[in-house]
Amino acid sequence: MALNKDRIEDAFLRLMIGAVSRVPYRARVRIFGWLTGYVIAPLAGFITKGVKNLQLIFPEMPRAEARAIARRVAVNFGKTTIENYSKDELAEVLRHCRIDGPGLAAFHTALAQGRGVMIASGHIGNYETLRVAIHNMGHPVAALYRPATNPYFNEHYKTTMESLTGPAFEQGRKGVLAFVRHVREGGVAAMLFDVRAARYGDIAFFGLPAPTSPFPAEIALKTGALLLPIFTHRCENGIDHEVYFDTPIAPSAPEAMMQELSHRLEAQIRRFPDQWLWIHDRWGNAEARANRTARSKEA
């Protein structure tokens, strides 16, 4: 029964993508954004989840404001999805977009020295554009990804990622080893660190404990790679993007490095609150865990 449901969901998504792919690029991006924000997200409960997370972090925020932000987040996510299935047009758009920041020179220096670059980013803007922008510079970018729960969707999800910029390695022992090898050999790799990784320890994110994988920091330390935060955001016209190469993270203890990465991402989200993926489950039962931690410290 679950497989039938997965097939139906995947078929529906493929149908939508196929239909809008016949439309010119700019209209295609806007149409798919609208469909996601005003049709798919409400039906899937994403708007409700976004409001819950926003009010968890900003309890003083009026519900109407939180709902408006969650809606714009869903629209951005829809635009991101169809852009990533339109790789040639997206790559062309990025050739004319602003790409800068204090870490850009360090990026080029590391590669010139044969040193790997471990990019760490979050689900903000179109988070795949950083890889496309770097690929435009002539550097393939490997990705480490968590398989989608829908096996039919996952099949073309992986193919799409690989077609964008380079190899995509599935999380797991084999995939992680290949990913690390790519970095150690002087390659560029990217990983989104702001997913809830329940098997790992907590890092403070917006003042609440958030389970966070230490992989980006550990890989950088293990391989000697440059650990570079890069963030993207969507411009006001809804089509163009900016890619910001932040200052590299200095080597230290993995937890401290991940905490600094979280602070950097938090600063970006405060600038662009309607472009981060508030509709995903970042904190889990953060309030309960925070209360337990506080009580244990008092004891």
mmCIF file of C-alpha atoms in Angstrom:
data_model
loop_
_atom_site.group_PDB
_atom_site.id
_atom_site.type_symbol
_atom_site.label_atom_id
_atom_site.label_comp_id
_atom_site.label_asym_id
_atom_site.label_seq_id
_atom_site.Cartn_x
_atom_site.Cartn_y
_atom_site.Cartn_z
ATOM 1 C CA MET A 1 0.000 0.000 0.000
ATOM 2 C CA ALA A 2 2.845 2.385 0.900
ATOM 3 C CA LEU A 3 4.556 1.630 -2.410
ATOM 4 C CA ASN A 4 1.369 2.455 -4.304
ATOM 5 C CA LYS A 5 1.174 5.762 -2.441
ATOM 6 C CA ASP A 6 4.828 6.462 -3.283
ATOM 7 C CA ARG A 7 4.167 5.682 -6.948
ATOM 8 C CA ILE A 8 1.182 8.024 -7.031
ATOM 9 C CA GLU A 9 3.068 10.875 -5.346
ATOM 10 C CA ASP A 10 6.049 10.447 -7.676
ATOM 11 C CA ALA A 11 3.829 10.230 -10.760
ATOM 12 C CA PHE A 12 2.020 13.410 -9.708
ATOM 13 C CA LEU A 13 5.306 15.260 -9.222
ATOM 14 C CA ARG A 14 6.678 14.042 -12.570
ATOM 15 C CA LEU A 15 3.447 15.128 -14.269
ATOM 16 C CA MET A 16 3.674 18.603 -12.778
ATOM 17 C CA ILE A 17 7.353 18.976 -13.681
ATOM 18 C CA GLY A 18 6.721 17.712 -17.203
ATOM 19 C CA ALA A 19 3.814 20.098 -17.710
ATOM 20 C CA VAL A 20 5.592 23.251 -16.534
ATOM 21 C CA SER A 21 8.818 22.298 -18.345
ATOM 22 C CA ARG A 22 7.106 23.307 -21.587
ATOM 23 C CA VAL A 23 6.723 26.852 -20.274
ATOM 24 C CA PRO A 24 9.523 29.471 -20.643
ATOM 25 C CA TYR A 25 11.979 29.384 -17.738
ATOM 26 C CA ARG A 26 10.985 32.523 -15.815
ATOM 27 C CA ALA A 27 7.275 31.737 -16.025
ATOM 28 C CA ARG A 28 8.017 28.107 -15.149
ATOM 29 C CA VAL A 29 9.794 29.103 -11.927
ATOM 30 C CA ARG A 30 6.985 31.436 -10.870
ATOM 31 C CA ILE A 31 4.217 28.940 -11.710
ATOM 32 C CA PHE A 32 5.827 26.061 -9.804
ATOM 33 C CA GLY A 33 6.505 28.346 -6.862
ATOM 34 C CA TRP A 34 2.836 29.344 -6.752
ATOM 35 C CA LEU A 35 1.633 25.742 -7.073
ATOM 36 C CA THR A 36 3.871 24.636 -4.209
ATOM 37 C CA GLY A 37 3.054 27.572 -1.945
ATOM 38 C CA TYR A 38 -0.690 27.685 -2.490
ATOM 39 C CA VAL A 39 -1.665 24.111 -3.381
ATOM 40 C CA ILE A 40 0.891 21.476 -2.373
ATOM 41 C CA ALA A 41 2.247 22.973 0.871
ATOM 42 C CA PRO A 42 -1.152 23.583 2.530
ATOM 43 C CA LEU A 43 -2.357 20.084 1.626
ATOM 44 C CA ALA A 44 0.873 18.510 2.927
ATOM 45 C CA GLY A 45 0.735 20.446 6.208
ATOM 46 C CA PHE A 46 3.947 22.375 5.482
ATOM 47 C CA ILE A 47 2.432 25.778 6.257
ATOM 48 C CA THR A 48 1.272 24.571 9.666
ATOM 49 C CA LYS A 49 4.704 23.117 10.405
ATOM 50 C CA GLY A 50 6.400 26.344 9.320
ATOM 51 C CA VAL A 51 4.192 28.424 11.612
ATOM 52 C CA LYS A 52 4.942 26.081 14.518
ATOM 53 C CA ASN A 53 8.726 26.396 14.024
ATOM 54 C CA LEU A 54 8.616 30.167 13.565
ATOM 55 C CA GLN A 55 6.638 30.631 16.747
ATOM 56 C CA LEU A 56 8.944 28.237 18.567
ATOM 57 C CA ILE A 57 11.870 30.555 17.815
ATOM 58 C CA PHE A 58 9.952 33.840 17.787
ATOM 59 C CA PRO A 59 7.132 33.333 20.312
ATOM 60 C CA GLU A 60 6.168 37.014 20.101
ATOM 61 C CA MET A 61 5.538 36.781 16.342
ATOM 62 C CA PRO A 62 1.828 37.107 15.421
ATOM 63 C CA ARG A 63 0.425 33.962 13.845
ATOM 64 C CA ALA A 64 -0.605 35.869 10.710
ATOM 65 C CA GLU A 65 2.968 37.046 10.172
ATOM 66 C CA ALA A 66 4.346 33.547 10.767
ATOM 67 C CA ARG A 67 1.841 32.143 8.292
ATOM 68 C CA ALA A 68 2.824 34.707 5.645
ATOM 69 C CA ILE A 69 6.512 33.839 6.076
ATOM 70 C CA ALA A 70 5.784 30.097 5.938
ATOM 71 C CA ARG A 71 3.856 30.647 2.700
ATOM 72 C CA ARG A 72 6.774 32.532 1.123
ATOM 73 C CA VAL A 73 9.109 29.744 2.296
ATOM 74 C CA ALA A 74 6.935 27.200 0.489
ATOM 75 C CA VAL A 75 6.903 29.337 -2.666
ATOM 76 C CA ASN A 76 10.701 29.575 -2.539
ATOM 77 C CA PHE A 77 10.951 25.806 -2.087
ATOM 78 C CA GLY A 78 8.751 25.257 -5.148
ATOM 79 C CA LYS A 79 10.904 27.605 -7.211
ATOM 80 C CA THR A 80 14.017 25.815 -5.993
ATOM 81 C CA THR A 81 12.607 22.425 -6.979
ATOM 82 C CA ILE A 82 11.802 23.351 -10.573
ATOM 83 C CA GLU A 83 15.057 25.310 -10.975
ATOM 84 C CA ASN A 84 17.003 22.186 -10.087
ATOM 85 C CA TYR A 85 15.117 20.305 -12.814
ATOM 86 C CA SER A 86 16.058 23.100 -15.251
ATOM 87 C CA LYS A 87 19.826 22.898 -14.878
ATOM 88 C CA ASP A 88 20.859 24.512 -18.152
ATOM 89 C CA GLU A 89 18.677 27.591 -17.642
ATOM 90 C CA LEU A 90 19.704 27.827 -13.985
ATOM 91 C CA ALA A 91 23.389 27.651 -14.902
ATOM 92 C CA GLU A 92 22.892 30.438 -17.437
ATOM 93 C CA VAL A 93 21.108 32.646 -14.890
ATOM 94 C CA LEU A 94 23.980 32.142 -12.442
ATOM 95 C CA ARG A 95 26.548 33.311 -14.991
ATOM 96 C CA HIS A 96 25.129 36.801 -14.539
ATOM 97 C CA CYS A 97 24.490 36.756 -10.782
ATOM 98 C CA ARG A 98 26.541 38.233 -7.972
ATOM 99 C CA ILE A 99 29.100 35.842 -6.482
ATOM 100 C CA ASP A 100 31.363 37.336 -3.828
ATOM 101 C CA GLY A 101 32.329 37.374 -0.158
ATOM 102 C CA PRO A 102 35.464 37.249 2.019
ATOM 103 C CA GLY A 103 35.902 33.509 1.459
ATOM 104 C CA LEU A 104 36.097 33.641 -2.343
ATOM 105 C CA ALA A 105 39.847 34.357 -2.444
ATOM 106 C CA ALA A 106 40.517 31.589 0.104
ATOM 107 C CA PHE A 107 38.517 29.177 -2.071
ATOM 108 C CA HIS A 108 40.643 29.875 -5.154
ATOM 109 C CA THR A 109 43.881 29.768 -3.139
ATOM 110 C CA ALA A 110 43.049 26.366 -1.632
ATOM 111 C CA LEU A 111 42.322 24.830 -5.033
ATOM 112 C CA ALA A 112 45.462 26.358 -6.548
ATOM 113 C CA GLN A 113 47.452 24.643 -3.768
ATOM 114 C CA GLY A 114 45.786 21.288 -4.439
ATOM 115 C CA ARG A 115 43.899 21.473 -1.161
ATOM 116 C CA GLY A 116 40.354 20.159 -0.900
ATOM 117 C CA VAL A 117 37.424 22.396 -0.038
ATOM 118 C CA MET A 118 34.636 21.218 2.258
ATOM 119 C CA ILE A 119 31.639 23.515 1.733
ATOM 120 C CA ALA A 120 29.034 23.671 4.493
ATOM 121 C CA SER A 121 25.692 25.340 3.897
ATOM 122 C CA GLY A 122 22.050 25.276 4.921
ATOM 123 C CA HIS A 123 18.600 25.097 3.345
ATOM 124 C CA ILE A 124 18.416 28.784 2.484
ATOM 125 C CA GLY A 125 17.633 30.409 -0.871
ATOM 126 C CA ASN A 126 18.142 27.819 -3.576
ATOM 127 C CA TYR A 127 20.843 25.906 -1.725
ATOM 128 C CA GLU A 128 21.860 24.025 -4.900
ATOM 129 C CA THR A 129 22.880 27.233 -6.684
ATOM 130 C CA LEU A 130 26.197 27.360 -4.832
ATOM 131 C CA ARG A 131 27.182 24.078 -6.440
ATOM 132 C CA VAL A 132 26.024 25.210 -9.878
ATOM 133 C CA ALA A 133 27.894 28.517 -9.525
ATOM 134 C CA ILE A 134 31.122 26.691 -8.613
ATOM 135 C CA HIS A 135 30.589 24.226 -11.453
ATOM 136 C CA ASN A 136 30.313 27.232 -13.763
ATOM 137 C CA MET A 137 33.810 28.190 -12.571
ATOM 138 C CA GLY A 138 35.075 24.834 -13.842
ATOM 139 C CA HIS A 139 35.090 22.874 -10.575
ATOM 140 C CA PRO A 140 32.887 19.751 -10.175
ATOM 141 C CA VAL A 141 31.248 19.616 -6.742
ATOM 142 C CA ALA A 142 30.433 16.358 -4.958
ATOM 143 C CA ALA A 143 27.373 16.142 -2.714
ATOM 144 C CA LEU A 144 26.480 13.928 0.237
ATOM 145 C CA TYR A 145 22.733 13.423 0.454
ATOM 146 C CA ARG A 146 20.117 11.701 2.554
ATOM 147 C CA PRO A 147 17.931 9.419 0.388
ATOM 148 C CA ALA A 148 14.308 10.480 0.031
ATOM 149 C CA THR A 149 11.806 8.217 1.751
ATOM 150 C CA ASN A 150 9.968 7.760 -1.555
ATOM 151 C CA PRO A 151 12.172 5.326 -3.577
ATOM 152 C CA TYR A 152 10.679 6.368 -6.921
ATOM 153 C CA PHE A 153 11.291 10.049 -6.259
ATOM 154 C CA ASN A 154 14.769 9.283 -4.915
ATOM 155 C CA GLU A 155 15.761 7.689 -8.219
ATOM 156 C CA HIS A 156 15.413 10.893 -10.239
ATOM 157 C CA TYR A 157 16.316 13.109 -7.243
ATOM 158 C CA LYS A 158 19.838 11.585 -7.234
ATOM 159 C CA THR A 159 20.113 11.768 -11.024
ATOM 160 C CA THR A 160 19.116 15.441 -10.944
ATOM 161 C CA MET A 161 21.732 16.268 -8.284
ATOM 162 C CA GLU A 162 24.472 14.526 -10.244
ATOM 163 C CA SER A 163 23.473 16.243 -13.476
ATOM 164 C CA LEU A 164 23.733 19.632 -11.779
ATOM 165 C CA THR A 165 27.373 19.563 -10.734
ATOM 166 C CA GLY A 166 29.012 16.186 -10.154
ATOM 167 C CA PRO A 167 28.870 12.989 -8.093
ATOM 168 C CA ALA A 168 26.227 12.550 -5.393
ATOM 169 C CA PHE A 169 27.078 10.091 -2.611
ATOM 170 C CA GLU A 170 24.352 8.519 -0.503
ATOM 171 C CA GLN A 171 24.751 8.771 3.272
ATOM 172 C CA GLY A 172 26.107 5.506 4.632
ATOM 173 C CA ARG A 173 29.538 3.948 5.093
ATOM 174 C CA LYS A 174 30.295 3.454 1.399
ATOM 175 C CA GLY A 175 29.041 6.894 0.372
ATOM 176 C CA VAL A 176 30.865 8.713 3.189
ATOM 177 C CA LEU A 177 34.172 6.987 2.341
ATOM 178 C CA ALA A 178 33.864 8.021 -1.309
ATOM 179 C CA PHE A 179 32.910 11.560 -0.301
ATOM 180 C CA VAL A 180 35.942 11.856 2.015
ATOM 181 C CA ARG A 181 38.233 10.445 -0.661
ATOM 182 C CA HIS A 182 37.004 13.088 -3.108
ATOM 183 C CA VAL A 183 37.914 15.866 -0.650
ATOM 184 C CA ARG A 184 41.270 14.331 0.324
ATOM 185 C CA GLU A 185 42.270 14.210 -3.339
ATOM 186 C CA GLY A 186 41.814 17.975 -3.620
ATOM 187 C CA GLY A 187 38.204 18.068 -4.778
ATOM 188 C CA VAL A 188 35.336 20.344 -3.850
ATOM 189 C CA ALA A 189 32.448 18.851 -1.880
ATOM 190 C CA ALA A 190 29.318 20.333 -0.345
ATOM 191 C CA MET A 191 27.062 19.302 2.513
ATOM 192 C CA LEU A 192 23.955 20.818 4.101
ATOM 193 C CA PHE A 193 24.467 20.640 7.869
ATOM 194 C CA ASP A 194 21.103 21.988 9.102
ATOM 195 C CA VAL A 195 19.140 18.748 9.046
ATOM 196 C CA ARG A 196 18.014 17.065 12.266
ATOM 197 C CA ALA A 197 20.590 14.326 12.860
ATOM 198 C CA ALA A 198 19.062 12.588 15.882
ATOM 199 C CA ARG A 199 21.992 10.212 16.462
ATOM 200 C CA TYR A 200 24.394 13.092 17.152
ATOM 201 C CA GLY A 201 24.753 15.684 19.890
ATOM 202 C CA ASP A 202 23.027 19.045 20.075
ATOM 203 C CA ILE A 203 24.318 22.371 18.796
ATOM 204 C CA ALA A 204 22.557 25.572 19.833
ATOM 205 C CA PHE A 205 20.549 26.962 16.926
ATOM 206 C CA PHE A 206 18.481 30.072 17.614
ATOM 207 C CA GLY A 207 19.012 29.327 21.296
ATOM 208 C CA LEU A 208 17.521 25.828 21.225
ATOM 209 C CA PRO A 209 19.288 22.445 21.051
ATOM 210 C CA ALA A 210 19.360 21.034 17.524
ATOM 211 C CA PRO A 211 20.867 17.576 16.811
ATOM 212 C CA THR A 212 23.682 18.216 14.333
ATOM 213 C CA SER A 213 26.078 15.957 12.455
ATOM 214 C CA PRO A 214 29.759 16.904 12.992
ATOM 215 C CA PHE A 215 30.719 15.511 9.544
ATOM 216 C CA PRO A 216 31.679 18.804 7.834
ATOM 217 C CA ALA A 217 34.113 19.698 10.628
ATOM 218 C CA GLU A 218 35.439 16.163 11.017
ATOM 219 C CA ILE A 219 36.020 15.742 7.282
ATOM 220 C CA ALA A 220 37.843 19.082 7.085
ATOM 221 C CA LEU A 221 40.065 18.129 10.037
ATOM 222 C CA LYS A 222 40.703 14.613 8.740
ATOM 223 C CA THR A 223 41.633 15.705 5.202
ATOM 224 C CA GLY A 224 43.165 19.137 5.860
ATOM 225 C CA ALA A 225 40.519 20.709 3.655
ATOM 226 C CA LEU A 226 39.330 24.287 3.873
ATOM 227 C CA LEU A 227 35.999 24.412 5.728
ATOM 228 C CA LEU A 228 34.057 27.102 3.911
ATOM 229 C CA PRO A 229 30.509 28.279 4.657
ATOM 230 C CA ILE A 230 28.705 29.397 1.497
ATOM 231 C CA PHE A 231 25.157 30.727 1.535
ATOM 232 C CA THR A 232 22.762 31.714 -1.214
ATOM 233 C CA HIS A 233 19.665 33.843 -1.356
ATOM 234 C CA ARG A 234 17.044 34.635 -3.951
ATOM 235 C CA CYS A 235 16.942 38.192 -5.253
ATOM 236 C CA GLU A 236 13.847 40.382 -5.125
ATOM 237 C CA ASN A 237 12.873 39.586 -8.720
ATOM 238 C CA GLY A 238 12.397 35.944 -7.674
ATOM 239 C CA ILE A 239 14.633 34.600 -10.445
ATOM 240 C CA ASP A 240 18.195 35.746 -9.835
ATOM 241 C CA HIS A 241 20.437 34.596 -6.982
ATOM 242 C CA GLU A 242 23.403 35.796 -4.966
ATOM 243 C CA VAL A 243 26.097 33.413 -3.720
ATOM 244 C CA TYR A 244 28.024 34.515 -0.642
ATOM 245 C CA PHE A 245 31.401 32.946 0.236
ATOM 246 C CA ASP A 246 31.677 33.512 3.985
ATOM 247 C CA THR A 247 34.937 33.608 5.966
ATOM 248 C CA PRO A 248 36.454 30.094 6.357
ATOM 249 C CA ILE A 249 36.011 28.288 9.679
ATOM 250 C CA ALA A 250 39.276 28.000 11.600
ATOM 251 C CA PRO A 251 40.276 24.464 12.727
ATOM 252 C CA SER A 252 39.403 23.671 16.352
ATOM 253 C CA ALA A 253 37.265 21.076 18.116
ATOM 254 C CA PRO A 254 34.508 19.715 15.804
ATOM 255 C CA GLU A 255 31.726 20.861 18.131
ATOM 256 C CA ALA A 256 33.092 24.422 18.228
ATOM 257 C CA MET A 257 33.423 24.458 14.440
ATOM 258 C CA MET A 258 29.845 23.278 13.995
ATOM 259 C CA GLN A 259 28.620 25.839 16.497
ATOM 260 C CA GLU A 260 30.320 28.586 14.488
ATOM 261 C CA LEU A 261 28.730 27.263 11.301
ATOM 262 C CA SER A 262 25.328 27.362 13.003
ATOM 263 C CA HIS A 263 25.911 30.971 14.086
ATOM 264 C CA ARG A 264 26.818 31.907 10.504
ATOM 265 C CA LEU A 265 23.664 30.285 9.136
ATOM 266 C CA GLU A 266 21.540 31.894 11.841
ATOM 267 C CA ALA A 267 22.841 35.323 10.786
ATOM 268 C CA GLN A 268 21.805 34.620 7.194
ATOM 269 C CA ILE A 269 18.343 33.481 8.246
ATOM 270 C CA ARG A 270 17.807 36.659 10.250
ATOM 271 C CA ARG A 271 18.586 38.623 7.061
ATOM 272 C CA PHE A 272 16.352 36.452 4.868
ATOM 273 C CA PRO A 273 13.776 34.803 7.180
ATOM 274 C CA ASP A 274 11.440 33.815 4.352
ATOM 275 C CA GLN A 275 14.131 31.893 2.470
ATOM 276 C CA TRP A 276 15.125 29.277 5.050
ATOM 277 C CA LEU A 277 13.252 25.979 5.164
ATOM 278 C CA TRP A 278 11.161 26.546 8.300
ATOM 279 C CA ILE A 279 8.883 23.767 7.068
ATOM 280 C CA HIS A 280 11.395 21.032 7.906
ATOM 281 C CA ASP A 281 11.812 19.409 11.305
ATOM 282 C CA ARG A 282 15.065 20.957 12.561
ATOM 283 C CA TRP A 283 14.581 20.884 16.328
ATOM 284 C CA GLY A 284 12.285 17.944 16.995
ATOM 285 C CA ASN A 285 11.297 18.023 20.682
ATOM 286 C CA ALA A 286 13.758 20.853 21.370
ATOM 287 C CA GLU A 287 11.694 22.492 24.101
ATOM 288 C CA ALA A 288 11.442 19.286 26.136
ATOM 289 C CA ARG A 289 15.157 18.550 25.754
ATOM 290 C CA ALA A 290 16.103 22.113 26.670
ATOM 291 C CA ASN A 291 13.964 21.911 29.801
ATOM 292 C CA ARG A 292 15.545 18.604 30.787
ATOM 293 C CA THR A 293 19.030 20.063 30.304
ATOM 294 C CA ALA A 294 18.173 23.108 32.428
ATOM 295 C CA ARG A 295 16.765 20.934 35.217
ATOM 296 C CA SER A 296 19.861 18.705 35.218
ATOM 297 C CA LYS A 297 22.106 21.759 35.584
ATOM 298 C CA GLU A 298 20.034 23.013 38.508
ATOM 299 C CA ALA A 299 20.151 19.645 40.261
#
